[in-house]
Amino acid sequence: MSLWTSLEPASATVDPGASTRVRLRVRNTGDVVDEYRFEPVGSVAPWTAVEPPTLRLYPGTTGTVELTFSPPRTPDATAGPNPYAVRITPTEHPDAVTVPEGNLTVTPFTEVRAELVPPTVKGRFRGRPRLAIDNLGNTRVTASLSGTDTGDRLAYDLQPGNVQIEPGRAAFVDATLRPRQIIWFGSKEEQPYSLAVRRSGAQPLEVDGTFVQRGFLPRWLATALSVGLALTIAFVMIWLAYRPQVTSLAKEKMEQAGATALPAPSPSAPSKANAAPPPPPAEEPAAEPEASATPAAGGGDGDGGGGGASEEPEPKERTAATAVQELAARSEGRHICYRAYVADRGWQDPVCDGAEAGTVGKSLPIKALNIAVSGVKGTAGNGAYVVEGWKTGDKWASAADGVDMYFGSTKESLSPLQGYTIKVNDGSVCQNAHVADKGWMGLGCTKPGDWMYGGSPMEQAKNLEAVRFTV
């Protein structure tokens, strides 16, 4: 028995959720009539159909069957090249099996879903919801997390701050919400908020939730305490104003009895009632207070330092290098952390890997930037002032992995940043800048080792307000 086969084409491409067809030509090169049975094998066999499933050929004749590939739009359809094969079994010679092979490339797609568990949390000082992120696509997803609310009434602590999710898997982020103001008295208040899943080159996926903030003490208790205090004060005032005069009836009776028992006074002796009262005792001079044996606390002068308790050292400032070192210790790979010095507000807390630094819609420009990286062999950059040209006299800033890099100035007399130039020494860096009156300028990425400019176009001279970086 002999058989000739041909796949046309040998390699094909298909989108998940769609289908494509490949033609398999078969020729009976033997000298007997034979019937052939076709069966797909390999990882793509579950979504491969063969039509017709059997083919009967006379000697020297050729037949054709069609292979239809229909990968589902699920993580099971692995993105990239997928080899496939068709087992051909002749009826007359079942041991003489032929297996032609081909290659099917499945295109990648991304689908991410997120859910808050529970969507509503309650608390007086904090709320702790959990964000579940599902990767329903067929490629790995890398995302960063952030939280926002109307009026900036909540502070957010998200652990971890960024995630990598394999196809068909889920990641869980523990969120802690803290109100910036405590409700001491009164009923509960509902504060809507949203957590955003941000991916490079894609719109943020926002999930809405509600934080119900309870009062520290109920309103009825505050009213009861106020009424009780008012009644106590009124009672004390009335008591002081109308204090009753209390006399002892027994004392009066004893005085009357003593007066009747005394003998009548003699004419020569002056009566006790007419006698002059004794002179009052002379007042003794008040003793002066003794000098204190030890000086009062804090009363020292000169170099004594006042004698008070020693002051506690101020906490160490949390910079971009601090954040990137902590992130690198928890998660291997490439990371970039950064923070902005915002006019009238000062340094913000550092954020990492695509999160937003600065402000949007508040007309507060960025005066300086602090950047640190890990896993990219260091970074370099400089700030740009469009009106004044490049900042003359300053050297280009650079820093190794895990070390702070600064550019710009926090001095009030100097102009805010209107742009910047940045690169990393190993790989590429992506950036997006928010410019006053222009909005986000769009994501831009460098080739490995190249410089990237971000911010206001050179002819427009708009202040820089917010930035995002990824490596």
CSV table of C-alpha atoms in Angstrom, one decimal:
chain,number,residue,atom,x,y,z
A,1,MET,CA,0.0,0.0,0.0
A,2,SER,CA,1.3,3.5,-0.8
A,3,LEU,CA,-0.3,6.9,-0.2
A,4,TRP,CA,0.5,10.5,-1.1
A,5,THR,CA,-0.7,13.5,1.0
A,6,SER,CA,-0.5,17.3,0.8
A,7,LEU,CA,-1.7,20.0,3.2
A,8,GLU,CA,-2.6,23.3,1.5
A,9,PRO,CA,-1.5,25.5,3.2
A,10,ALA,CA,0.8,23.8,5.7
A,11,SER,CA,0.6,26.7,8.1
A,12,ALA,CA,-2.5,28.8,8.9
A,13,THR,CA,-3.6,31.5,11.3
A,14,VAL,CA,-6.9,31.8,13.1
A,15,ASP,CA,-8.5,34.2,15.6
A,16,PRO,CA,-10.1,32.8,18.8
A,17,GLY,CA,-13.9,32.6,18.2
A,18,ALA,CA,-13.5,32.4,14.5
A,19,SER,CA,-12.5,29.5,12.1
A,20,THR,CA,-10.2,28.8,9.2
A,21,ARG,CA,-9.9,25.9,6.8
A,22,VAL,CA,-7.0,23.8,5.4
A,23,ARG,CA,-7.3,21.4,2.5
A,24,LEU,CA,-5.8,17.9,2.7
A,25,ARG,CA,-5.2,16.2,-0.6
A,26,VAL,CA,-4.8,12.4,-0.7
A,27,ARG,CA,-3.8,10.2,-3.7
A,28,ASN,CA,-4.0,6.4,-3.8
A,29,THR,CA,-0.8,5.3,-5.4
A,30,GLY,CA,-1.4,1.6,-4.8
A,31,ASP,CA,-3.0,-1.0,-7.1
A,32,VAL,CA,-6.2,-1.7,-5.1
A,33,VAL,CA,-9.3,0.2,-4.2
A,34,ASP,CA,-9.0,1.4,-0.6
A,35,GLU,CA,-11.0,3.5,1.9
A,36,TYR,CA,-9.3,5.9,4.3
A,37,ARG,CA,-10.4,7.1,7.7
A,38,PHE,CA,-9.3,10.6,8.9
A,39,GLU,CA,-8.8,11.5,12.6
A,40,PRO,CA,-7.3,14.8,14.0
A,41,VAL,CA,-4.7,14.4,16.7
A,42,GLY,CA,-2.8,16.8,19.0
A,43,SER,CA,-3.7,19.7,21.3
A,44,VAL,CA,-6.0,21.4,18.7
A,45,ALA,CA,-8.0,18.2,18.0
A,46,PRO,CA,-10.9,19.1,20.3
A,47,TRP,CA,-11.8,22.0,18.0
A,48,THR,CA,-10.9,20.5,14.7
A,49,ALA,CA,-13.4,19.0,12.3
A,50,VAL,CA,-12.7,16.8,9.2
A,51,GLU,CA,-15.2,16.7,6.3
A,52,PRO,CA,-15.7,14.0,5.0
A,53,PRO,CA,-14.4,11.7,7.8
A,54,THR,CA,-13.8,8.9,5.3
A,55,LEU,CA,-12.8,8.8,1.7
A,56,ARG,CA,-12.8,5.9,-0.8
A,57,LEU,CA,-10.3,6.1,-3.7
A,58,TYR,CA,-9.5,3.9,-6.7
A,59,PRO,CA,-5.9,3.3,-7.7
A,60,GLY,CA,-4.3,6.4,-9.1
A,61,THR,CA,-7.1,8.8,-8.1
A,62,THR,CA,-6.9,11.8,-5.8
A,63,GLY,CA,-9.4,13.0,-3.2
A,64,THR,CA,-9.7,16.1,-1.0
A,65,VAL,CA,-10.9,16.6,2.6
A,66,GLU,CA,-11.2,19.9,4.5
A,67,LEU,CA,-9.9,20.5,8.0
A,68,THR,CA,-11.9,23.2,9.8
A,69,PHE,CA,-10.2,24.8,12.9
A,70,SER,CA,-12.5,26.7,15.3
A,71,PRO,CA,-10.6,27.7,18.5
A,72,PRO,CA,-12.9,29.0,21.2
A,73,ARG,CA,-12.5,32.5,22.6
A,74,THR,CA,-11.2,31.1,25.9
A,75,PRO,CA,-7.8,30.7,27.7
A,76,ASP,CA,-7.8,27.1,26.3
A,77,ALA,CA,-6.9,28.4,22.9
A,78,THR,CA,-3.2,29.1,23.6
A,79,ALA,CA,-1.8,32.0,21.7
A,80,GLY,CA,1.1,31.3,19.3
A,81,PRO,CA,2.0,28.4,17.0
A,82,ASN,CA,0.2,25.1,17.7
A,83,PRO,CA,1.3,22.0,15.8
A,84,TYR,CA,-1.5,19.6,14.6
A,85,ALA,CA,-1.7,16.3,12.8
A,86,VAL,CA,-4.2,14.1,11.0
A,87,ARG,CA,-4.0,10.3,11.4
A,88,ILE,CA,-5.0,8.5,8.1
A,89,THR,CA,-5.9,4.9,8.5
A,90,PRO,CA,-6.5,2.7,5.3
A,91,THR,CA,-9.1,0.0,5.6
A,92,GLU,CA,-7.3,-2.6,3.6
A,93,HIS,CA,-4.0,-2.1,5.4
A,94,PRO,CA,-4.9,-0.7,9.0
A,95,ASP,CA,-1.2,-1.0,10.1
A,96,ALA,CA,0.0,1.3,7.4
A,97,VAL,CA,-1.0,4.6,9.1
A,98,THR,CA,0.1,8.0,7.7
A,99,VAL,CA,0.2,11.2,9.8
A,100,PRO,CA,0.7,14.4,7.9
A,101,GLU,CA,1.5,17.4,10.2
A,102,GLY,CA,0.9,21.1,9.9
A,103,ASN,CA,1.1,24.3,12.0
A,104,LEU,CA,-1.8,26.5,13.3
A,105,THR,CA,-1.1,29.9,14.8
A,106,VAL,CA,-3.7,31.2,17.2
A,107,THR,CA,-3.7,35.0,17.5
A,108,PRO,CA,-3.6,36.5,21.1
A,109,PHE,CA,-6.6,38.3,22.7
A,110,THR,CA,-7.0,40.0,26.0
A,111,GLU,CA,-10.1,40.0,28.2
A,112,VAL,CA,-10.0,41.0,31.9
A,113,ARG,CA,-12.8,41.1,34.4
A,114,ALA,CA,-12.7,42.4,37.9
A,115,GLU,CA,-15.1,42.2,40.9
A,116,LEU,CA,-15.2,43.7,44.4
A,117,VAL,CA,-15.9,41.2,47.2
A,118,PRO,CA,-18.0,42.5,48.9
A,119,PRO,CA,-19.0,45.6,46.8
A,120,THR,CA,-20.1,47.4,50.1
A,121,VAL,CA,-17.9,47.5,53.2
A,122,LYS,CA,-18.7,49.2,56.6
A,123,GLY,CA,-16.4,50.6,59.3
A,124,ARG,CA,-15.6,53.5,61.5
A,125,PHE,CA,-11.9,53.8,60.8
A,126,ARG,CA,-11.3,51.5,57.8
A,127,GLY,CA,-12.9,49.1,55.3
A,128,ARG,CA,-11.2,46.0,53.8
A,129,PRO,CA,-12.7,44.9,50.5
A,130,ARG,CA,-11.0,42.4,48.2
A,131,LEU,CA,-10.6,42.8,44.4
A,132,ALA,CA,-10.7,39.7,42.3
A,133,ILE,CA,-9.1,40.0,38.8
A,134,ASP,CA,-9.8,37.3,36.2
A,135,ASN,CA,-7.7,36.8,33.0
A,136,LEU,CA,-10.1,35.4,30.5
A,137,GLY,CA,-7.7,35.9,27.5
A,138,ASN,CA,-5.0,33.7,26.1
A,139,THR,CA,-2.0,35.8,27.0
A,140,ARG,CA,-0.4,37.0,30.3
A,141,VAL,CA,-1.7,40.2,31.7
A,142,THR,CA,0.4,42.7,33.7
A,143,ALA,CA,-1.6,45.5,35.5
A,144,SER,CA,-1.2,48.1,38.2
A,145,LEU,CA,-3.9,49.0,40.8
A,146,SER,CA,-5.1,52.4,42.0
A,147,GLY,CA,-8.2,53.9,43.8
A,148,THR,CA,-10.2,57.1,43.4
A,149,ASP,CA,-13.3,58.7,44.9
A,150,THR,CA,-15.1,62.0,44.6
A,151,GLY,CA,-13.7,64.7,46.8
A,152,ASP,CA,-10.5,62.7,47.8
A,153,ARG,CA,-12.2,61.6,51.0
A,154,LEU,CA,-10.5,58.2,51.2
A,155,ALA,CA,-6.9,56.9,51.4
A,156,TYR,CA,-6.1,53.6,49.7
A,157,ASP,CA,-3.6,50.8,50.5
A,158,LEU,CA,-3.5,48.1,47.8
A,159,GLN,CA,-1.5,44.9,48.3
A,160,PRO,CA,0.0,44.1,45.9
A,161,GLY,CA,0.1,47.3,43.9
A,162,ASN,CA,0.6,45.4,40.6
A,163,VAL,CA,-0.1,41.9,39.4
A,164,GLN,CA,0.8,39.4,36.6
A,165,ILE,CA,-1.9,36.9,35.7
A,166,GLU,CA,-1.5,33.9,33.5
A,167,PRO,CA,-4.3,32.9,31.0
A,168,GLY,CA,-7.3,31.4,32.7
A,169,ARG,CA,-6.1,32.3,36.2
A,170,ALA,CA,-7.2,35.0,38.8
A,171,ALA,CA,-5.4,37.3,41.2
A,172,PHE,CA,-6.7,38.8,44.4
A,173,VAL,CA,-5.8,42.2,45.7
A,174,ASP,CA,-6.4,43.1,49.4
A,175,ALA,CA,-7.5,46.8,49.7
A,176,THR,CA,-7.7,48.9,52.8
A,177,LEU,CA,-9.8,52.1,52.7
A,178,ARG,CA,-9.2,54.7,55.4
A,179,PRO,CA,-11.4,57.9,55.7
A,180,ARG,CA,-9.4,61.1,55.9
A,181,GLN,CA,-11.9,62.5,58.5
A,182,ILE,CA,-13.5,60.5,61.4
A,183,ILE,CA,-17.2,61.0,62.1
A,184,TRP,CA,-17.3,61.4,65.9
A,185,PHE,CA,-21.0,61.9,66.3
A,186,GLY,CA,-23.9,61.2,63.9
A,187,SER,CA,-25.3,58.6,61.6
A,188,LYS,CA,-23.4,56.7,58.9
A,189,GLU,CA,-22.4,58.2,55.6
A,190,GLU,CA,-22.0,56.4,52.2
A,191,GLN,CA,-18.9,57.2,50.2
A,192,PRO,CA,-18.7,55.8,46.7
A,193,TYR,CA,-15.3,54.9,45.3
A,194,SER,CA,-13.7,52.9,42.5
A,195,LEU,CA,-10.6,50.7,42.1
A,196,ALA,CA,-9.0,50.8,38.6
A,197,VAL,CA,-7.0,48.0,36.9
A,198,ARG,CA,-4.5,49.8,34.6
A,199,ARG,CA,-2.8,48.0,31.7
A,200,SER,CA,-0.3,49.6,29.3
A,201,GLY,CA,-2.0,50.5,26.0
A,202,ALA,CA,-5.5,49.8,27.2
A,203,GLN,CA,-8.4,51.7,28.9
A,204,PRO,CA,-8.4,51.3,32.7
A,205,LEU,CA,-11.0,48.8,34.0
A,206,GLU,CA,-12.8,50.5,36.9
A,207,VAL,CA,-14.9,48.6,39.5
A,208,ASP,CA,-17.3,50.7,41.7
A,209,GLY,CA,-17.9,50.1,45.4
A,210,THR,CA,-19.3,51.8,48.4
A,211,PHE,CA,-17.7,52.5,51.8
A,212,VAL,CA,-20.2,53.0,54.6
A,213,GLN,CA,-18.5,55.1,57.3
A,214,ARG,CA,-20.1,54.8,60.7
A,215,GLY,CA,-20.1,57.4,63.4
A,216,PHE,CA,-17.8,56.8,66.4
A,217,LEU,CA,-20.7,57.5,68.8
A,218,PRO,CA,-24.5,57.3,67.9
A,219,ARG,CA,-26.4,60.6,67.6
A,220,TRP,CA,-28.8,59.7,70.5
A,221,LEU,CA,-25.8,59.3,72.9
A,222,ALA,CA,-24.4,62.6,71.9
A,223,THR,CA,-27.8,64.2,72.6
A,224,ALA,CA,-28.1,62.5,75.9
A,225,LEU,CA,-24.7,63.6,77.0
A,226,SER,CA,-25.4,67.2,76.0
A,227,VAL,CA,-28.7,67.2,77.9
A,228,GLY,CA,-27.1,65.6,81.0
A,229,LEU,CA,-24.3,68.2,81.0
A,230,ALA,CA,-26.8,71.1,80.7
A,231,LEU,CA,-28.9,69.8,83.6
A,232,THR,CA,-25.8,69.3,85.8
A,233,ILE,CA,-24.7,72.9,85.1
A,234,ALA,CA,-28.2,74.3,85.8
A,235,PHE,CA,-28.4,72.3,89.1
A,236,VAL,CA,-25.0,73.6,90.3
A,237,MET,CA,-26.0,77.2,89.4
A,238,ILE,CA,-29.3,76.9,91.3
A,239,TRP,CA,-27.6,75.4,94.3
A,240,LEU,CA,-25.1,78.2,94.5
A,241,ALA,CA,-27.7,80.9,94.1
A,242,TYR,CA,-30.3,79.5,96.5
A,243,ARG,CA,-28.3,77.6,99.2
A,244,PRO,CA,-30.5,77.0,102.3
A,245,GLN,CA,-29.5,78.4,105.7
A,246,VAL,CA,-29.3,75.4,108.1
A,247,THR,CA,-29.4,76.1,111.9
A,248,SER,CA,-29.1,73.6,114.8
A,249,LEU,CA,-32.2,73.6,117.1
A,250,ALA,CA,-30.2,71.8,119.8
A,251,LYS,CA,-27.6,74.6,120.0
A,252,GLU,CA,-30.3,77.2,120.5
A,253,LYS,CA,-31.9,75.2,123.4
A,254,MET,CA,-28.5,74.9,125.1
A,255,GLU,CA,-27.8,78.6,124.9
A,256,GLN,CA,-31.3,79.4,126.4
A,257,ALA,CA,-30.7,77.0,129.3
A,258,GLY,CA,-27.3,78.4,130.0
A,259,ALA,CA,-28.7,82.0,130.2
A,260,THR,CA,-31.3,81.0,132.8
A,261,ALA,CA,-28.9,79.1,135.0
A,262,LEU,CA,-26.4,82.0,135.5
A,263,PRO,CA,-26.7,84.1,138.8
A,264,ALA,CA,-27.7,87.7,138.6
A,265,PRO,CA,-24.7,90.0,138.2
A,266,SER,CA,-23.5,92.1,141.3
A,267,PRO,CA,-23.6,95.9,141.2
A,268,SER,CA,-19.9,96.2,141.6
A,269,ALA,CA,-19.0,93.7,139.0
A,270,PRO,CA,-19.5,94.8,135.5
A,271,SER,CA,-21.8,92.6,133.6
A,272,LYS,CA,-20.3,90.3,131.1
A,273,ALA,CA,-22.6,91.7,128.5
A,274,ASN,CA,-21.2,95.2,129.1
A,275,ALA,CA,-17.6,94.2,129.2
A,276,ALA,CA,-15.4,95.3,126.4
A,277,PRO,CA,-14.6,92.5,124.0
A,278,PRO,CA,-11.1,91.3,124.0
A,279,PRO,CA,-8.9,92.8,121.3
A,280,PRO,CA,-8.5,90.6,118.2
A,281,PRO,CA,-5.3,88.7,118.0
A,282,ALA,CA,-2.6,90.3,116.0
A,283,GLU,CA,-2.2,88.9,112.6
A,284,GLU,CA,1.0,86.9,112.1
A,285,PRO,CA,3.0,87.8,109.0
A,286,ALA,CA,2.5,85.3,106.2
A,287,ALA,CA,5.4,83.1,105.7
A,288,GLU,CA,7.1,83.5,102.4
A,289,PRO,CA,7.1,80.4,100.1
A,290,GLU,CA,10.3,78.4,100.2
A,291,ALA,CA,12.5,78.3,97.2
A,292,SER,CA,12.1,75.2,95.1
A,293,ALA,CA,14.8,72.7,95.7
A,294,THR,CA,14.9,71.7,92.0
A,295,PRO,CA,14.2,73.9,88.9
A,296,ALA,CA,10.9,73.3,87.2
A,297,ALA,CA,10.8,71.1,84.1
A,298,GLY,CA,11.8,73.0,81.1
A,299,GLY,CA,13.0,76.0,83.2
A,300,GLY,CA,16.7,75.7,82.5
A,301,ASP,CA,18.5,78.2,80.3
A,302,GLY,CA,21.7,78.5,78.4
A,303,ASP,CA,23.2,75.2,77.3
A,304,GLY,CA,21.0,73.2,79.7
A,305,GLY,CA,18.6,72.4,77.0
A,306,GLY,CA,15.5,73.0,79.2
A,307,GLY,CA,15.7,69.7,81.0
A,308,GLY,CA,12.6,68.4,79.1
A,309,ALA,CA,12.1,64.9,77.6
A,310,SER,CA,14.2,64.2,74.5
A,311,GLU,CA,12.4,64.6,71.2
A,312,GLU,CA,11.8,61.5,69.1
A,313,PRO,CA,13.6,61.4,65.7
A,314,GLU,CA,11.5,62.3,62.7
A,315,PRO,CA,10.5,59.3,60.5
A,316,LYS,CA,12.7,58.7,57.5
A,317,GLU,CA,11.3,60.1,54.2
A,318,ARG,CA,9.8,57.5,51.9
A,319,THR,CA,11.3,58.0,48.5
A,320,ALA,CA,11.1,56.3,45.1
A,321,ALA,CA,14.1,54.2,46.0
A,322,THR,CA,12.5,53.0,49.2
A,323,ALA,CA,9.4,51.9,47.3
A,324,VAL,CA,11.3,50.1,44.4
A,325,GLN,CA,13.5,48.2,46.9
A,326,GLU,CA,10.4,47.0,48.8
A,327,LEU,CA,8.7,46.0,45.5
A,328,ALA,CA,11.8,44.2,44.1
A,329,ALA,CA,12.0,42.2,47.4
A,330,ARG,CA,8.4,41.0,46.9
A,331,SER,CA,8.4,40.5,43.1
A,332,GLU,CA,11.2,39.8,40.7
A,333,GLY,CA,11.5,41.4,37.4
A,334,ARG,CA,11.6,45.0,36.0
A,335,HIS,CA,10.1,47.8,38.2
A,336,ILE,CA,10.0,51.6,38.2
A,337,CYS,CA,8.7,53.7,41.1
A,338,TYR,CA,8.4,57.5,41.1
A,339,ARG,CA,6.8,60.4,43.0
A,340,ALA,CA,6.1,64.1,42.1
A,341,TYR,CA,6.7,67.4,43.9
A,342,VAL,CA,3.4,69.2,43.3
A,343,ALA,CA,3.2,73.0,43.7
A,344,ASP,CA,1.6,74.1,47.0
A,345,ARG,CA,1.4,70.5,48.2
A,346,GLY,CA,5.0,69.2,48.3
A,347,TRP,CA,6.2,65.6,47.7
A,348,GLN,CA,3.5,62.9,47.2
A,349,ASP,CA,3.9,59.3,48.3
A,350,PRO,CA,5.7,57.1,45.7
A,351,VAL,CA,3.8,55.0,43.2
A,352,CYS,CA,5.0,52.2,40.9
A,353,ASP,CA,4.6,50.5,37.5
A,354,GLY,CA,2.1,52.6,35.6
A,355,ALA,CA,0.2,54.2,38.5
A,356,GLU,CA,-0.5,58.0,38.4
A,357,ALA,CA,1.7,60.5,40.1
A,358,GLY,CA,0.8,64.2,40.3
A,359,THR,CA,-2.7,65.7,40.0
A,360,VAL,CA,-5.3,65.9,37.2
A,361,GLY,CA,-7.8,68.7,36.7
A,362,LYS,CA,-6.5,70.8,39.7
A,363,SER,CA,-4.1,73.2,37.8
A,364,LEU,CA,-1.2,72.2,40.1
A,365,PRO,CA,2.0,71.8,38.1
A,366,ILE,CA,4.9,69.4,38.9
A,367,LYS,CA,8.0,71.1,40.1
A,368,ALA,CA,10.3,68.1,40.4
A,369,LEU,CA,10.3,64.3,39.9
A,370,ASN,CA,12.0,61.5,42.0
A,371,ILE,CA,12.5,58.2,40.0
A,372,ALA,CA,14.1,54.8,41.0
A,373,VAL,CA,14.3,51.5,39.0
A,374,SER,CA,15.2,47.9,39.5
A,375,GLY,CA,16.1,45.2,37.0
A,376,VAL,CA,17.1,47.6,34.2
A,377,LYS,CA,20.7,48.4,35.1
A,378,GLY,CA,20.0,52.0,36.0
A,379,THR,CA,18.2,55.1,34.5
A,380,ALA,CA,19.1,58.6,33.4
A,381,GLY,CA,17.1,61.8,32.5
A,382,ASN,CA,16.6,65.5,32.8
A,383,GLY,CA,13.8,68.0,33.1
A,384,ALA,CA,12.7,70.4,30.3
A,385,TYR,CA,11.5,74.0,30.5
A,386,VAL,CA,10.0,74.9,27.2
A,387,VAL,CA,10.0,78.7,27.7
A,388,GLU,CA,13.6,78.8,29.1
A,389,GLY,CA,14.9,76.1,26.9
A,390,TRP,CA,16.8,73.2,28.5
A,391,LYS,CA,17.8,73.9,32.1
A,392,THR,CA,21.2,75.5,31.5
A,393,GLY,CA,24.1,74.7,33.9
A,394,ASP,CA,22.6,71.4,35.2
A,395,LYS,CA,24.1,68.0,34.5
A,396,TRP,CA,22.0,65.1,33.3
A,397,ALA,CA,20.8,63.1,36.3
A,398,SER,CA,21.4,59.3,36.5
A,399,ALA,CA,21.1,56.6,39.1
A,400,ALA,CA,21.8,52.8,39.4
A,401,ASP,CA,19.2,50.2,40.3
A,402,GLY,CA,17.6,50.9,43.7
A,403,VAL,CA,19.0,54.5,43.9
A,404,ASP,CA,17.0,57.8,43.8
A,405,MET,CA,17.3,60.0,40.7
A,406,TYR,CA,15.9,63.6,40.9
A,407,PHE,CA,15.4,66.3,38.3
A,408,GLY,CA,13.6,69.6,38.4
A,409,SER,CA,13.6,72.0,41.4
A,410,THR,CA,11.4,72.5,44.5
A,411,LYS,CA,12.3,76.2,44.8
A,412,GLU,CA,9.4,78.5,44.4
A,413,SER,CA,11.5,81.0,42.4
A,414,LEU,CA,12.1,78.4,39.6
A,415,SER,CA,9.6,77.4,36.9
A,416,PRO,CA,7.7,74.1,37.1
A,417,LEU,CA,8.5,71.3,34.7
A,418,GLN,CA,7.0,71.4,31.3
A,419,GLY,CA,8.6,68.2,30.0
A,420,TYR,CA,11.3,65.6,30.7
A,421,THR,CA,13.7,63.1,28.9
A,422,ILE,CA,14.3,59.6,30.3
A,423,LYS,CA,15.8,56.3,29.4
A,424,VAL,CA,16.8,53.0,31.1
A,425,ASN,CA,20.1,51.2,30.4
A,426,ASP,CA,18.6,47.7,29.8
A,427,GLY,CA,15.4,47.4,27.8
A,428,SER,CA,12.8,50.1,27.1
A,429,VAL,CA,10.8,52.6,29.1
A,430,CYS,CA,7.2,53.7,28.4
A,431,GLN,CA,5.7,57.0,29.6
A,432,ASN,CA,2.5,59.1,29.4
A,433,ALA,CA,2.3,62.7,30.5
A,434,HIS,CA,-0.7,64.9,31.5
A,435,VAL,CA,-0.2,68.5,30.3
A,436,ALA,CA,-2.2,71.5,31.4
A,437,ASP,CA,-5.1,72.3,29.1
A,438,LYS,CA,-4.1,69.4,26.8
A,439,GLY,CA,-4.7,66.2,28.9
A,440,TRP,CA,-2.9,63.0,28.5
A,441,MET,CA,-0.5,63.1,25.6
A,442,GLY,CA,-0.6,59.4,24.8
A,443,LEU,CA,1.6,56.4,25.7
A,444,GLY,CA,5.1,56.3,24.1
A,445,CYS,CA,7.8,53.7,24.4
A,446,THR,CA,11.5,53.7,23.5
A,447,LYS,CA,13.6,51.2,21.7
A,448,PRO,CA,16.1,49.5,24.1
A,449,GLY,CA,18.6,52.0,25.3
A,450,ASP,CA,17.0,55.1,23.5
A,451,TRP,CA,15.9,58.4,25.0
A,452,MET,CA,12.2,59.2,25.3
A,453,TYR,CA,10.8,62.8,25.6
A,454,GLY,CA,7.5,63.4,27.3
A,455,GLY,CA,5.4,66.4,28.2
A,456,SER,CA,4.4,69.7,26.5
A,457,PRO,CA,5.2,70.2,22.8
A,458,MET,CA,8.1,72.5,22.5
A,459,GLU,CA,6.1,75.3,20.8
A,460,GLN,CA,3.2,75.3,23.4
A,461,ALA,CA,4.9,75.7,26.8
A,462,LYS,CA,2.3,73.9,28.9
A,463,ASN,CA,3.0,72.9,32.5
A,464,LEU,CA,3.4,69.2,33.4
A,465,GLU,CA,0.6,68.0,35.9
A,466,ALA,CA,0.8,64.1,36.1
A,467,VAL,CA,3.0,61.2,34.8
A,468,ARG,CA,2.9,57.4,34.4
A,469,PHE,CA,5.9,55.2,33.8
A,470,THR,CA,6.5,51.5,33.1
A,471,VAL,CA,9.6,49.5,32.2
